[in-house]
mmCIF file of C-alpha atoms in Angstrom:
data_model
loop_
_atom_site.group_PDB
_atom_site.id
_atom_site.type_symbol
_atom_site.label_atom_id
_atom_site.label_comp_id
_atom_site.label_asym_id
_atom_site.label_seq_id
_atom_site.Cartn_x
_atom_site.Cartn_y
_atom_site.Cartn_z
ATOM 1 C CA GLY A 129 0.161 -0.039 -0.177
ATOM 2 C CA ARG A 130 1.049 3.628 -0.031
ATOM 3 C CA HIS A 131 3.443 4.867 3.080
ATOM 4 C CA THR A 132 2.307 8.777 2.594
ATOM 5 C CA PRO A 133 -1.600 10.470 2.579
ATOM 6 C CA PHE A 134 -3.403 11.473 -0.308
ATOM 7 C CA PHE A 135 -5.756 14.434 -0.696
ATOM 8 C CA ALA A 136 -8.933 15.925 -2.645
ATOM 9 C CA GLY A 137 -7.521 15.818 -6.183
ATOM 10 C CA TYR A 138 -5.871 12.628 -6.435
ATOM 11 C CA LYS A 139 -6.138 10.580 -9.102
ATOM 12 C CA PRO A 140 -5.927 6.743 -8.704
ATOM 13 C CA GLN A 141 -6.581 4.258 -10.813
ATOM 14 C CA PHE A 142 -10.365 2.110 -10.047
ATOM 15 C CA TYR A 143 -11.211 -1.532 -11.030
ATOM 16 C CA PHE A 144 -14.244 -2.562 -11.140
ATOM 17 C CA ARG A 145 -14.768 -6.032 -12.317
ATOM 18 C CA THR A 146 -12.382 -6.315 -15.388
ATOM 19 C CA THR A 147 -12.360 -2.385 -16.001
ATOM 20 C CA ASP A 148 -9.873 -0.028 -14.865
ATOM 21 C CA VAL A 149 -10.143 3.748 -15.105
ATOM 22 C CA THR A 150 -8.841 6.692 -13.669
ATOM 23 C CA GLY A 151 -10.577 8.656 -11.536
ATOM 24 C CA GLN A 152 -10.157 11.418 -9.374
ATOM 25 C CA VAL A 153 -10.839 11.788 -5.562
ATOM 26 C CA HIS A 154 -13.481 15.057 -5.215
ATOM 27 C CA GLU A 155 -13.971 14.967 -1.377
ATOM 28 C CA LEU A 156 -12.825 12.708 1.523
ATOM 29 C CA PHE A 157 -14.942 11.772 5.016
ATOM 30 C CA GLY A 158 -13.675 10.614 8.145
ATOM 31 C CA ASP A 159 -15.860 8.389 10.591
ATOM 32 C CA GLY A 160 -19.194 9.999 11.107
ATOM 33 C CA GLY A 161 -19.186 11.752 7.796
ATOM 34 C CA ALA A 162 -17.324 14.605 9.045
ATOM 35 C CA LYS A 163 -15.133 16.015 5.951
ATOM 36 C CA ALA A 164 -11.749 15.466 6.545
ATOM 37 C CA GLU A 165 -8.626 16.976 4.840
ATOM 38 C CA MET A 166 -6.380 13.820 3.834
ATOM 39 C CA CYS A 167 -6.871 10.033 4.282
ATOM 40 C CA MET A 168 -3.879 8.804 5.792
ATOM 41 C CA PRO A 169 -2.542 5.069 4.942
ATOM 42 C CA GLY A 170 -5.056 2.689 7.400
ATOM 43 C CA ASP A 171 -7.439 5.129 7.426
ATOM 44 C CA ASN A 172 -11.288 3.853 6.320
ATOM 45 C CA VAL A 173 -13.088 6.386 4.470
ATOM 46 C CA THR A 174 -15.665 7.792 2.214
ATOM 47 C CA MET A 175 -14.609 9.340 -0.814
ATOM 48 C CA GLU A 176 -16.404 11.371 -3.186
ATOM 49 C CA ILE A 177 -14.907 10.383 -7.201
ATOM 50 C CA ASP A 178 -15.759 11.067 -10.467
ATOM 51 C CA LEU A 179 -14.914 8.793 -13.335
ATOM 52 C CA GLY A 180 -14.927 10.925 -15.964
ATOM 53 C CA GLU A 181 -16.838 10.711 -19.153
ATOM 54 C CA LYS A 182 -15.839 6.905 -19.157
ATOM 55 C CA SER A 183 -18.797 4.509 -18.943
ATOM 56 C CA VAL A 184 -18.499 1.977 -15.945
ATOM 57 C CA ALA A 185 -21.496 -0.833 -15.352
ATOM 58 C CA MET A 186 -21.825 -0.565 -11.776
ATOM 59 C CA GLU A 187 -24.930 -1.090 -9.251
ATOM 60 C CA THR A 188 -24.554 0.426 -5.343
ATOM 61 C CA GLY A 189 -22.898 -2.865 -3.199
ATOM 62 C CA LEU A 190 -20.257 -3.715 -6.030
ATOM 63 C CA ARG A 191 -16.489 -3.475 -4.410
ATOM 64 C CA PHE A 192 -13.213 -2.253 -6.359
ATOM 65 C CA ALA A 193 -9.841 -1.914 -6.109
ATOM 66 C CA VAL A 194 -7.613 1.429 -5.811
ATOM 67 C CA ARG A 195 -4.750 1.023 -7.137
ATOM 68 C CA GLU A 196 -1.765 2.863 -7.902
ATOM 69 C CA GLY A 197 1.538 2.494 -9.945
ATOM 70 C CA GLY A 198 0.031 -1.221 -10.897
ATOM 71 C CA ARG A 199 -0.371 -1.940 -7.090
ATOM 72 C CA THR A 200 -3.244 -2.417 -5.091
ATOM 73 C CA ILE A 201 -3.378 0.307 -2.704
ATOM 74 C CA GLY A 202 -6.958 -0.435 -1.244
ATOM 75 C CA SER A 203 -10.417 -1.432 -1.797
ATOM 76 C CA GLY A 204 -13.831 0.125 -1.659
ATOM 77 C CA THR A 205 -17.145 -0.758 -1.777
ATOM 78 C CA VAL A 206 -19.688 1.557 -4.078
ATOM 79 C CA THR A 207 -22.558 3.218 -1.529
ATOM 80 C CA GLU A 208 -24.137 5.588 -3.501
ATOM 81 C CA ILE A 209 -24.134 6.596 -7.316
ATOM 82 C CA ILE A 210 -24.229 10.562 -7.913
ATOM 83 C CA GLU A 211 -25.104 10.849 -12.164
#
């Protein structure tokens, strides 16, 4: 995984099933829903991400991997889809 924090604006790869797409982290929220400035290694956060114009088949509950430089640095679950 990562050894340094990341902030809003970070652009990792998100791997959904067999689709790898670059997305941008817009917002980070910590425990209790409070807005977070950064995500430290080991933190559990809620992120609002933008996948750009790429169309990705997904539904709530879908698991995904967060990747950087070909390595998996995190994992998550889709909780809400904002069109």
